[in-house]
Coordinates of C-alpha atoms and ligand atoms in Angstrom, one line a residue:
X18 CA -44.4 13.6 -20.8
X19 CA -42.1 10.4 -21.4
X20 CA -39.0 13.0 -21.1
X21 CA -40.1 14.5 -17.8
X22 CA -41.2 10.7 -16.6
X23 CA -37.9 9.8 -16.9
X24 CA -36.2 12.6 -15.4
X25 CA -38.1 11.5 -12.3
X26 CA -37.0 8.2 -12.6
X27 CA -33.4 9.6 -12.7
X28 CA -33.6 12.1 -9.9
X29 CA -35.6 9.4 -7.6
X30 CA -32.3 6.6 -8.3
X31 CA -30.0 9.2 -8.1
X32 CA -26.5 8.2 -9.7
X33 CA -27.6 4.3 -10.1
X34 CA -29.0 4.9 -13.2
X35 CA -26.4 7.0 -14.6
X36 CA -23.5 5.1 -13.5
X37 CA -22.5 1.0 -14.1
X38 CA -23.3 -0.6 -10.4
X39 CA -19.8 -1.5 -9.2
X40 CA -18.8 -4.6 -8.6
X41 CA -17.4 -5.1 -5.4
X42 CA -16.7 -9.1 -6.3
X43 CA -14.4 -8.0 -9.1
X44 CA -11.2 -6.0 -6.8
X45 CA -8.8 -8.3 -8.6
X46 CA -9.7 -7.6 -12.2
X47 CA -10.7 -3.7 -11.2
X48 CA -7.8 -2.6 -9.1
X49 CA -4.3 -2.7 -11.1
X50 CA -2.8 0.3 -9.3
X51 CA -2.9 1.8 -5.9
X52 CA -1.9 5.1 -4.8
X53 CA -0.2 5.2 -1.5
X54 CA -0.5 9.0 0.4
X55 CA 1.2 9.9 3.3
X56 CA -1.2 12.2 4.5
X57 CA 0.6 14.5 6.6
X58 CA 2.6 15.5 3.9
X59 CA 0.1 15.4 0.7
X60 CA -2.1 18.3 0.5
X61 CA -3.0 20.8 2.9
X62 CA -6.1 22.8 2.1
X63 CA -6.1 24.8 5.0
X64 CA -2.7 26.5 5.2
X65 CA -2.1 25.1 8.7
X66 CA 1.0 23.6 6.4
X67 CA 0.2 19.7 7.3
X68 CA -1.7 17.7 5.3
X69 CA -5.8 16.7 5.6
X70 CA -8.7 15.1 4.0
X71 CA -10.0 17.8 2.5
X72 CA -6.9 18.4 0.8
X73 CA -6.8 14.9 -0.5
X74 CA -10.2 15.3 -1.9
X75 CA -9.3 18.3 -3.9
X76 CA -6.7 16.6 -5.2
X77 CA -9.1 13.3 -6.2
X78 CA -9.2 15.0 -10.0
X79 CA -5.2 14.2 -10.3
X80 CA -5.7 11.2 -9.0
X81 CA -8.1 10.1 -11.6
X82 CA -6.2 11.6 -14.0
X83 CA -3.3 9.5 -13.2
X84 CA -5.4 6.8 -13.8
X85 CA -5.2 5.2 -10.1
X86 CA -7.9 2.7 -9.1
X87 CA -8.1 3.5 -4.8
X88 CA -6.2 5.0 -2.7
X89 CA -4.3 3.6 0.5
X90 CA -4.2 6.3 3.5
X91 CA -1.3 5.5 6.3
X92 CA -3.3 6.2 9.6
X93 CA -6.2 9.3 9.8
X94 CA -6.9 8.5 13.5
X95 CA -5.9 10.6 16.5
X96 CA -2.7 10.2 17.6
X97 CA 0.7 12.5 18.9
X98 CA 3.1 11.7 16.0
X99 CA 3.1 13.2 12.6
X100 CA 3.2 9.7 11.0
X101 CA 0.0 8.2 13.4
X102 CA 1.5 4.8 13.6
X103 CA 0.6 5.3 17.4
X104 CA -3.5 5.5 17.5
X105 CA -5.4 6.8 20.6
X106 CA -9.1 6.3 19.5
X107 CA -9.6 3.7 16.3
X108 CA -13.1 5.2 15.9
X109 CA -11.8 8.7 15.4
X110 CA -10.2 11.2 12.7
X111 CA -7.1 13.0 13.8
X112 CA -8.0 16.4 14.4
X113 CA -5.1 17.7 12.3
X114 CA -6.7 16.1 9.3
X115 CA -10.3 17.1 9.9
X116 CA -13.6 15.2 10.5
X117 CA -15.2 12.3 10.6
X118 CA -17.1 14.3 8.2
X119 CA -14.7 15.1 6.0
X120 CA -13.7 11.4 6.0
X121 CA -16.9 10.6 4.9
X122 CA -16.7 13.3 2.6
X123 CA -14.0 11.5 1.0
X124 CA -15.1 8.4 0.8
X125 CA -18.6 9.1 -1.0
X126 CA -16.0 11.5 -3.4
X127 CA -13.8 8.4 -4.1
X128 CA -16.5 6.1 -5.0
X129 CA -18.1 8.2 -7.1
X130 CA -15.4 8.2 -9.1
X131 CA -15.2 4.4 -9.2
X132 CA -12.2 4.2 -7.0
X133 CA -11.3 2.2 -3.6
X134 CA -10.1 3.6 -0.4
X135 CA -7.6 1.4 1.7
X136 CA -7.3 2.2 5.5
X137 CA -4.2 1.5 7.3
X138 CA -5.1 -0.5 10.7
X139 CA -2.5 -0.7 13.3
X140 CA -3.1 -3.3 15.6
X141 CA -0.1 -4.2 17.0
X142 CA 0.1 -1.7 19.4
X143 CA -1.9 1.3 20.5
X144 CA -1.1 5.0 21.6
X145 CA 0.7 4.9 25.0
X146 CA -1.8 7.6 25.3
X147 CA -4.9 5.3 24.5
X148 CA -7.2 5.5 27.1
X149 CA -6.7 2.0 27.8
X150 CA -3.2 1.9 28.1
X151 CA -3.7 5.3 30.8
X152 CA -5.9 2.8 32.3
X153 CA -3.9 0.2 32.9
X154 CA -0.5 3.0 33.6
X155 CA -2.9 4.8 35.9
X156 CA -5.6 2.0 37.8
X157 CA -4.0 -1.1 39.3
X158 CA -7.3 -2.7 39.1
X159 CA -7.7 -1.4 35.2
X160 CA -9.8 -3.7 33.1
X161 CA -7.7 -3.2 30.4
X162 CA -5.1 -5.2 32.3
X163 CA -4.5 -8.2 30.2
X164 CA -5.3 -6.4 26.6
X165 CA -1.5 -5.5 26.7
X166 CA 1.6 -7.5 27.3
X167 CA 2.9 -7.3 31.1
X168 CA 5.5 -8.6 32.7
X169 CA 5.7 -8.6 36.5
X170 CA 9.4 -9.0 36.9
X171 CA 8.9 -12.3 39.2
X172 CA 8.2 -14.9 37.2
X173 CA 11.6 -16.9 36.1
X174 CA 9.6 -18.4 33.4
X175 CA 9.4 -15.0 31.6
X176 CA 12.5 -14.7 29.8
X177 CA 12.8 -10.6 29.5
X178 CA 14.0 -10.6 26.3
X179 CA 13.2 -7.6 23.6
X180 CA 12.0 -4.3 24.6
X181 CA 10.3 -4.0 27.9
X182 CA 9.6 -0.7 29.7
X183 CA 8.8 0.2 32.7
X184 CA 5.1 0.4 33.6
X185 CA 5.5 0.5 37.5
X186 CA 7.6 -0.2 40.0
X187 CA 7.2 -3.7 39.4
X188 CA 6.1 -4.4 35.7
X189 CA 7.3 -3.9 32.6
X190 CA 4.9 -3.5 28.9
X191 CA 6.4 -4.4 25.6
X192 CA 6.8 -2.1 23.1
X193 CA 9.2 -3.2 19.9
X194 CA 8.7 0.2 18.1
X195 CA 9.1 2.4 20.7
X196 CA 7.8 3.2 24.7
X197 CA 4.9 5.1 22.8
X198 CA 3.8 1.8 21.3
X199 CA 2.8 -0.5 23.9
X200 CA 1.9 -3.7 22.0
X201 CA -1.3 -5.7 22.6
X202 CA -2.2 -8.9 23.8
X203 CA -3.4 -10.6 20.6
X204 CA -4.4 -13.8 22.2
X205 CA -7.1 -11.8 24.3
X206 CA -10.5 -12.6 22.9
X207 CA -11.7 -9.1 24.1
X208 CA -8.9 -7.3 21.6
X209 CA -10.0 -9.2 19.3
X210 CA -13.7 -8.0 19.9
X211 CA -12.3 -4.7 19.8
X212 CA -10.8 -4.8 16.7
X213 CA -13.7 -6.3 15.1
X214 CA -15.7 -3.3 15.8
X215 CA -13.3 -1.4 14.6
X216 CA -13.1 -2.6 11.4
X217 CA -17.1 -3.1 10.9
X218 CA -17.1 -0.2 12.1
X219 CA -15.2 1.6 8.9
X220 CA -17.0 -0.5 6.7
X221 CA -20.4 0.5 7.5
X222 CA -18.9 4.0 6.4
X223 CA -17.9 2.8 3.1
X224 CA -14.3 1.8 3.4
X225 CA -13.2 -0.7 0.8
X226 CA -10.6 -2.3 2.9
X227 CA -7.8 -2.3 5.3
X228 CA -4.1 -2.1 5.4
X229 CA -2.8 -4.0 8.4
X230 CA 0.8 -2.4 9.7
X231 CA 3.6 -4.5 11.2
X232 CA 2.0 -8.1 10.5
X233 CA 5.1 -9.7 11.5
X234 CA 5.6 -8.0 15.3
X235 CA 1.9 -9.6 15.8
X236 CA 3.6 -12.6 17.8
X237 CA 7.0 -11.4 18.8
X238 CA 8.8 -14.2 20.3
X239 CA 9.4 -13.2 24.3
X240 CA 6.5 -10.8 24.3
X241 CA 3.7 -13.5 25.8
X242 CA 4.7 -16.1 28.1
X243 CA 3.6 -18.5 25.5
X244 CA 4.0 -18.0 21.7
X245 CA 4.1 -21.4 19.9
X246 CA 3.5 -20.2 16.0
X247 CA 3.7 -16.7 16.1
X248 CA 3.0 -17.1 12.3
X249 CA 0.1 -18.9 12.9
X250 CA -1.3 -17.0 16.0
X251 CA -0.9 -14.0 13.4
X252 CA -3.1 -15.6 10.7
X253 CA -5.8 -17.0 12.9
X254 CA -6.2 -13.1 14.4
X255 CA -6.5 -12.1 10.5
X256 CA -8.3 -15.2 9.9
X257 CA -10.9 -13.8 13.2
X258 CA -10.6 -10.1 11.5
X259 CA -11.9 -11.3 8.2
X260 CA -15.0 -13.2 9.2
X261 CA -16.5 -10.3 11.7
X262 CA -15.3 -7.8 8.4
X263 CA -17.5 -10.2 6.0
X264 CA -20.6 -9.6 7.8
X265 CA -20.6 -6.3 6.8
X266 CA -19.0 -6.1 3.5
X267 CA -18.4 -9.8 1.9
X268 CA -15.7 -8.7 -0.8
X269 CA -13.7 -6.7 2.0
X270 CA -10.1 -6.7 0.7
X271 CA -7.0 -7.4 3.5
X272 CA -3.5 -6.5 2.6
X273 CA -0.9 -6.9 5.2
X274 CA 3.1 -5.5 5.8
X275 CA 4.6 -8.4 6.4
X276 CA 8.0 -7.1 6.3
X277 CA 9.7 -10.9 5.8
X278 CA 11.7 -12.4 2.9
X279 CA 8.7 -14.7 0.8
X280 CA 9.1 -17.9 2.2
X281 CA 8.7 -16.4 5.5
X282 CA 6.0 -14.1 4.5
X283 CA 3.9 -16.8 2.1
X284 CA 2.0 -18.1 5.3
X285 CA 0.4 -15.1 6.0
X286 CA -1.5 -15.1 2.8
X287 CA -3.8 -18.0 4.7
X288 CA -4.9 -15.0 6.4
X289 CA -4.8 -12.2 3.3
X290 CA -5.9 -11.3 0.2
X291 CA -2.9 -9.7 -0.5
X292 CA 1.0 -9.1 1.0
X293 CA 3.4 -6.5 0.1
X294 CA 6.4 -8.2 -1.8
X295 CA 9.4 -7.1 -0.5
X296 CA 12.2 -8.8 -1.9
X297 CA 10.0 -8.7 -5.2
X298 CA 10.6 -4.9 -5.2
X299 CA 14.5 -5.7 -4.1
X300 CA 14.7 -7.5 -7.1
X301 CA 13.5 -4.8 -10.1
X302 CA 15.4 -1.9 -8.0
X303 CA 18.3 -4.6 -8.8
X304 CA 17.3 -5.4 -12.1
X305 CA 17.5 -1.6 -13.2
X306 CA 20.5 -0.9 -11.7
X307 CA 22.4 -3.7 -12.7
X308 CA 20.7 -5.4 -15.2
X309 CA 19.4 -8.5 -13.6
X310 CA 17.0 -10.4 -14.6
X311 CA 15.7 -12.6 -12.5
X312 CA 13.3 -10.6 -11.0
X313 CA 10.3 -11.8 -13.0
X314 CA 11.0 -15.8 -12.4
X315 CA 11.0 -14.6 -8.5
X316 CA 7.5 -13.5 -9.9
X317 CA 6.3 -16.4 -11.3
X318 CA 7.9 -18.3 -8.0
X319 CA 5.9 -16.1 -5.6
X320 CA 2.8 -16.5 -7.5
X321 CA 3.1 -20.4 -7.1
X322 CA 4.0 -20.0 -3.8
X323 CA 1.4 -17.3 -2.4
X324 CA -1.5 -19.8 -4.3
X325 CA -0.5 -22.3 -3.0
X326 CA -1.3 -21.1 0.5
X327 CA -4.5 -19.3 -0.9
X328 CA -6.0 -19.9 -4.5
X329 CA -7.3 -16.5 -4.3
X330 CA -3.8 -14.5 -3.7
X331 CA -3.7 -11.2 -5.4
X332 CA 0.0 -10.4 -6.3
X333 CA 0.8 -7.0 -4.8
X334 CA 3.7 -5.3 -6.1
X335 CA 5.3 -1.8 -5.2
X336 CA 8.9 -0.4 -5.5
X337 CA 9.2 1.6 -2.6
X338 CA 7.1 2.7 0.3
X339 CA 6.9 5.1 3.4
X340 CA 9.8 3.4 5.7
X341 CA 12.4 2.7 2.5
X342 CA 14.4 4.9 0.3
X343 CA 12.7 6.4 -2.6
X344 CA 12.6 4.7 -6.4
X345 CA 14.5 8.0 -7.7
X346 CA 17.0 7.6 -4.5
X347 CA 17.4 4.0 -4.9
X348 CA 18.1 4.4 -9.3
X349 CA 20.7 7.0 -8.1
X350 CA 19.1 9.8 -9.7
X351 CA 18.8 7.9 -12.9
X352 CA 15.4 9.2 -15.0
X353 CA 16.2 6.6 -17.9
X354 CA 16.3 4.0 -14.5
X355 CA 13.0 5.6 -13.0
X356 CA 11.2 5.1 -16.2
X357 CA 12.2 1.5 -16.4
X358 CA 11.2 0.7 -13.2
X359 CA 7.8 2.2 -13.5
X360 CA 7.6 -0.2 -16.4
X361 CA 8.4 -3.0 -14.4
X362 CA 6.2 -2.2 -11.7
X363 CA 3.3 -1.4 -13.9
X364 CA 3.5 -4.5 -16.2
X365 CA 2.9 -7.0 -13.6
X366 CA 0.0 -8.3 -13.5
X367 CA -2.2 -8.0 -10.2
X368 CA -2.0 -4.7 -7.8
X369 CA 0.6 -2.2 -8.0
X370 CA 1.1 -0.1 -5.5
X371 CA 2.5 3.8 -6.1
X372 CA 4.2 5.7 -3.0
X373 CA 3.1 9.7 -3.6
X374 CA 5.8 11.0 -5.5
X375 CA 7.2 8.2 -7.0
X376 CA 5.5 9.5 -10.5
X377 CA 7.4 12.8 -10.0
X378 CA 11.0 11.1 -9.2
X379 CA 11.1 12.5 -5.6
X380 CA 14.2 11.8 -3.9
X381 CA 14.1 10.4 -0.4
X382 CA 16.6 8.6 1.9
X383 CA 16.7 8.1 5.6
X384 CA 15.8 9.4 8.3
X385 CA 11.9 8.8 8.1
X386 CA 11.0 12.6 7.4
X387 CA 13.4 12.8 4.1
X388 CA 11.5 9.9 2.4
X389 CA 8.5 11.9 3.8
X390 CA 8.8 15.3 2.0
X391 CA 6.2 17.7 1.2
X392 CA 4.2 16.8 -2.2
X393 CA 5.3 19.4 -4.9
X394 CA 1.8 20.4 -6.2
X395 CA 3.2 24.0 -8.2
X396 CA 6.6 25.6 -8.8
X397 CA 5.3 28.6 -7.0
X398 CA 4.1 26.8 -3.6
X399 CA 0.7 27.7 -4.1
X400 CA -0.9 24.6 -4.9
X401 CA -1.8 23.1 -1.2
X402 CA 1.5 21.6 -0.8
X403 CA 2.4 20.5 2.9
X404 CA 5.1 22.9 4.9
X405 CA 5.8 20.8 8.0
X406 CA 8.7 20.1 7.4
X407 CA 11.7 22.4 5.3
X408 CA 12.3 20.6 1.6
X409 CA 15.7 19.5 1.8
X410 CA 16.0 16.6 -0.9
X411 CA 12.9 18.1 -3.4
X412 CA 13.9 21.9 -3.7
X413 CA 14.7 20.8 -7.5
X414 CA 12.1 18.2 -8.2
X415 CA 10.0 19.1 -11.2
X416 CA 6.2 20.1 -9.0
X417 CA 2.9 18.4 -10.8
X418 CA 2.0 21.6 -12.7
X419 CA 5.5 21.4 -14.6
X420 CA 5.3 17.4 -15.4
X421 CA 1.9 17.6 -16.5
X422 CA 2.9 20.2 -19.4
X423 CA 6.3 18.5 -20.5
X424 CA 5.1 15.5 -21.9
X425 CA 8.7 13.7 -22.0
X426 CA 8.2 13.9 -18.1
X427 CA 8.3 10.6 -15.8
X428 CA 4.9 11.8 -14.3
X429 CA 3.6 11.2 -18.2
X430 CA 5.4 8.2 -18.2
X431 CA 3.8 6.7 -15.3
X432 CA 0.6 8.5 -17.0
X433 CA 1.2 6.2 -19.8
X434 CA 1.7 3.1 -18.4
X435 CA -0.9 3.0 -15.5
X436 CA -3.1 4.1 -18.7
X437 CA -2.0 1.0 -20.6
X438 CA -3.2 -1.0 -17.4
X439 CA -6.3 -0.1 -17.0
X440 CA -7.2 -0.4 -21.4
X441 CA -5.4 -3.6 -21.3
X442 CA -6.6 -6.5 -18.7
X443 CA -4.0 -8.5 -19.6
X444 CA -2.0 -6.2 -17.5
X445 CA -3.7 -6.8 -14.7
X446 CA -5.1 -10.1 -14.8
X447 CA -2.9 -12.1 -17.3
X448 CA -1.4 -15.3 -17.0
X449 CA 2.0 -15.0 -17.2
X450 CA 4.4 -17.3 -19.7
X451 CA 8.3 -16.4 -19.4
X452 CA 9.3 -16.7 -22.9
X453 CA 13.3 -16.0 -21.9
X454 CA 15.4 -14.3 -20.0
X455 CA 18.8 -13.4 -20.4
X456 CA 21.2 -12.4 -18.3
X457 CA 23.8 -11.6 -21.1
X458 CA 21.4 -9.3 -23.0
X459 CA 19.6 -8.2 -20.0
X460 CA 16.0 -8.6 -21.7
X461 CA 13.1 -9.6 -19.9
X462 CA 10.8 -11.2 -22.2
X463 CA 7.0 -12.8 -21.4
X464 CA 3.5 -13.3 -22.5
X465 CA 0.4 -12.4 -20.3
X466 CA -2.9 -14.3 -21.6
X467 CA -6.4 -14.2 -20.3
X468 CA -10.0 -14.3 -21.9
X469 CA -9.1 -10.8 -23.7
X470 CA -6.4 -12.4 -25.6
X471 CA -2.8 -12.3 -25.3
X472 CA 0.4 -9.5 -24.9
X473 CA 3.8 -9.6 -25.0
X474 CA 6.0 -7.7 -23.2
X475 CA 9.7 -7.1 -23.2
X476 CA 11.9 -4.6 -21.1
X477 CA 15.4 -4.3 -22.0
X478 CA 17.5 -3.8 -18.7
X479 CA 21.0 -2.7 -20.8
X480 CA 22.4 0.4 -21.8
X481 CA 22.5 -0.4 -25.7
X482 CA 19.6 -0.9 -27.8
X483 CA 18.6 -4.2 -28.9
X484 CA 16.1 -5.5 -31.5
X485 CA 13.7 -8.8 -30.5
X486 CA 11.8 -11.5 -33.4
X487 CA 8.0 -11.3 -32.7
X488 CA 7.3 -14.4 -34.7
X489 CA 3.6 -13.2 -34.5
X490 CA 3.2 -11.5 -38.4
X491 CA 0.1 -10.3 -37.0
X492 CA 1.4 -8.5 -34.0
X493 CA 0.9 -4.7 -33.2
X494 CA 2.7 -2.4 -30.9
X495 CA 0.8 -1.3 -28.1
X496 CA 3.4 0.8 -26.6
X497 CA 7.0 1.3 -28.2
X498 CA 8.3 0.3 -31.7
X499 CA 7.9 -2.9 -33.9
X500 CA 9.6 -2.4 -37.3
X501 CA 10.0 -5.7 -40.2
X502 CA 9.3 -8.0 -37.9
X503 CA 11.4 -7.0 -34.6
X504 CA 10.5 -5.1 -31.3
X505 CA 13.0 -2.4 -31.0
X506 CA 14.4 -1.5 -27.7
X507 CA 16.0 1.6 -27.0
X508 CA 18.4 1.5 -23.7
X509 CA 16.3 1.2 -20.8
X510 CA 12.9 0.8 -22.2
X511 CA 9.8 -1.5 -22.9
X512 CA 7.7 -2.7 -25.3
X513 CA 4.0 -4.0 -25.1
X514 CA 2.6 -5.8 -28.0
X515 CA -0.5 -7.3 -28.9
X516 CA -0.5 -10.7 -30.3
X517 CA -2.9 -12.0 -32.5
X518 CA -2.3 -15.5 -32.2
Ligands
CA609 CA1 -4.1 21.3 6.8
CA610 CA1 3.1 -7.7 19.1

């Protein structure tokens, strides 16, 4: 009778009971390492040989195995280019992909296996094919007038400097990226409105949070008759964003491309959880290649910096993304390089961010499609990978299927280490202490502390091995070697200890 009482109870709850409640307050101590996907190009579980929800959510179980915390998506919304940095209805999934559905499909599928999804947002500029933008190309009298920047040619006050097109015979739009993008008027109240629905929108649907594209262009200087702090301006629209977001989830997470070196960049963090660090991820490309160092003070620097703006700033560190060279490209086909720079990445405290493929050592350099190729899911092809486009760079990259058997492969390395993040918080929400740094031995050496104790961890960026004192009597190897007292470091690798004192 008790048995069958409780079964009821179980049934009646559904999953509650079964499963810890998630705590949406905690994204900085849950989420140490995001997957990026480039969905076009991920997994295609309908042969139509492009990319699509479903296929992501087949492929969730590699994910978790990985050992990823959420997922970010670059855009899912109608639009004509195969990248959908060009929207034409926010509230919409691109047919190509699937459903709304599916989408929601996916989310449900994500949570319940305690992961966060990240949508990208592009509000910079629409779709030229946005029905408001066809509005305002097609109706003289369009509404939709003064959501986009215009230019009418006569006014000497309107320096017409950047890129302009033509919208009539008198007026010009302005679209950095491309004629395709026209780019909004941010300092219109009703765009604003819109993009608040959009995102409340999404989040009554379960999203997590929101990736916000080309930060920067916000405010580009010539593009309104009047721009006084384009950094600002851009922070108060985030600023706007994040309060209408609130209402419907409190602990919605906001992490923005803001493609600037860090002092220029910092700002923005008034408006942001979390930024991209791109001269961070400059810096450990460097540091494998050449050896240097400095790369973790920079950290330390940033930190101060980003806090100082916001108390609350997550650090947000990646390698490589969608618009840059791949980690594989970048290391010059290096693997003992790869590996050390998945070490890096992943021994940072705060968010890491994977690009798909990055864990198989896909190569990838410019133009856009090459750093864009089709996941390698099997040897054989058969295992939902994307045929848009012909594999040029990847014909002899190990698939998943092959690096999931061979466990001296960099996909089990980046196994490993996103493993060792997610068993030790120190990775992810340590305080970090530079013990030294030096550019002659090219070690990087530094304790991360928090309530769960303290780790150290050393990377050594040279060629020969070298041998480090852990004072500590006491201190174990969490990941590599420690023998009479001294870390030993192979050429290109890492140790994490655990201190006991
Ligand atoms: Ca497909
Ligand atoms: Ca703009």
């Amino acid at each position: 009778m008790v048995v069958s009482l409780i079964a009821v109870a179980v049934s009646l709850m559904g999953l509650e009971l079964l499963r810890p409640k998630r705590d949406m307050s905690n994204w900085q101590n849950e989420v140490g390492t995001m997957y990026q996907i480039f969905v076009y190009s991920f997994a295609d579980s309908n042969n139509d040989g492009v990319g699509d929800i479903q296929g992501i959510i087949e492929k969730l179980d590699y994910l978790e195995e990985l050992g990823v915390n959420g997922i970010w998506l670059t855009p899912v919304h109608p639009s004509q280019s195969y990248h959908k940095y060009d929207v034409e209805d926010y509230y919409a999934i691109d047919e190509q992909f699937g459903t709304l559905a599916d989408f929601e499909q996916l989310i449900a599928e994500i949570h319940e296996r305690d992961m966060k999804i990240v949508m990208d947002m592009v509000f910079n500029h629409t779709s030229n094919l946005h029905p408001w933008f066809v509005d305002v190309k097609t109706n003289p009298e369009s509404q939709y007038r003064d959501y986009y920047a215009l230019n009418d040619n006569t006014d000497p006050d309107f320096p017409r400097v950047g890129a302009w097109h033509q919208l009539n015979a008198t007026e010009h739009y302005y679209g950095f990226f491309s004629p395709n993008m026209p780019e909004l008027n941010l300092d219109n109240p009703q765009v604003i409105q819109e993009w608040q629905n959009v995102l409340q929108f999404w989040l009554k649907k379960g999203v997590d949070g929101f990736r916000f594209d080309a930060v920067k262009h916000f405010y580009n200087q010539g593009e309104l008759k009047v721009i006084e702090d384009p950094t600002q301006q851009a922070v108060e629209v985030l600023q706007q964003l994040k309060r209408a977001a609130q209402q419907i989830n409190p602990n919605v997470y906001f992490v923005s491309e803001v493609w600037l070196n860090t002092s220029a960049m910092a700002p923005y963090y008034a408006g942001n959880d979390a930024l991209f660090q791109f001269d961070l991820a400059e810096a450990m490309i460097k540091a494998v290649n050449r050896g240097e160092t400095g790369y973790i003070q920079q950290y330390v620097e940033n930190m101060t910096r980003f806090q100082a703006v916001n108390p609350e700033a997550m650090m947000t560190q990646f390698l490589t993304n969608h618009d840059q060279s791949r980690v594989m490209s970048a290391v010059f086909q290096d693997q003992e390089r790869a590996r050390l720079a998945a070490s890096l990445l992943l021994t940072l405290p705060g968010t890491s961010y994977l690009y798909y493929g990055e864990e198989l050592g896909m190569l990838g350099v410019k133009p856009d499609e090459r750093i864009r190729e089709p996941f390698p899911w099997q040897a054989d092809g058969l295992g939902g990978e994307t045929t848009w486009e012909v594999v040029k760079l990847n014909q002899n990259i190990a698939s998943v299927a092959e690096q999931q058997e061979n466990p001296a492969s960099l996909y089990n390395h980046y196994r490993t280490m996103i493993k060792l993040r997610a068993t030790h918080s120190q990775l992810v929400t340590g305080k970090v202490d530079v013990i030294e740094t030096t550019s002659k031995s090219k070690l990087v050496n530094y304790k991360l502390e928090n309530s769960d104790g303290k780790i150290q961890v050393i990377h050594n960026l040279s060629k020969n091995s070298q041998e480090v004192r852990i004072d500590d009597v006491n201190a174990t190897a969490i990941y590599g070697t420690i023998t009479g007292g001294k870390a030993v470091l192979p050429p290109f690798s890492s140790a994490i200890i655990a201190l006991a004192e």
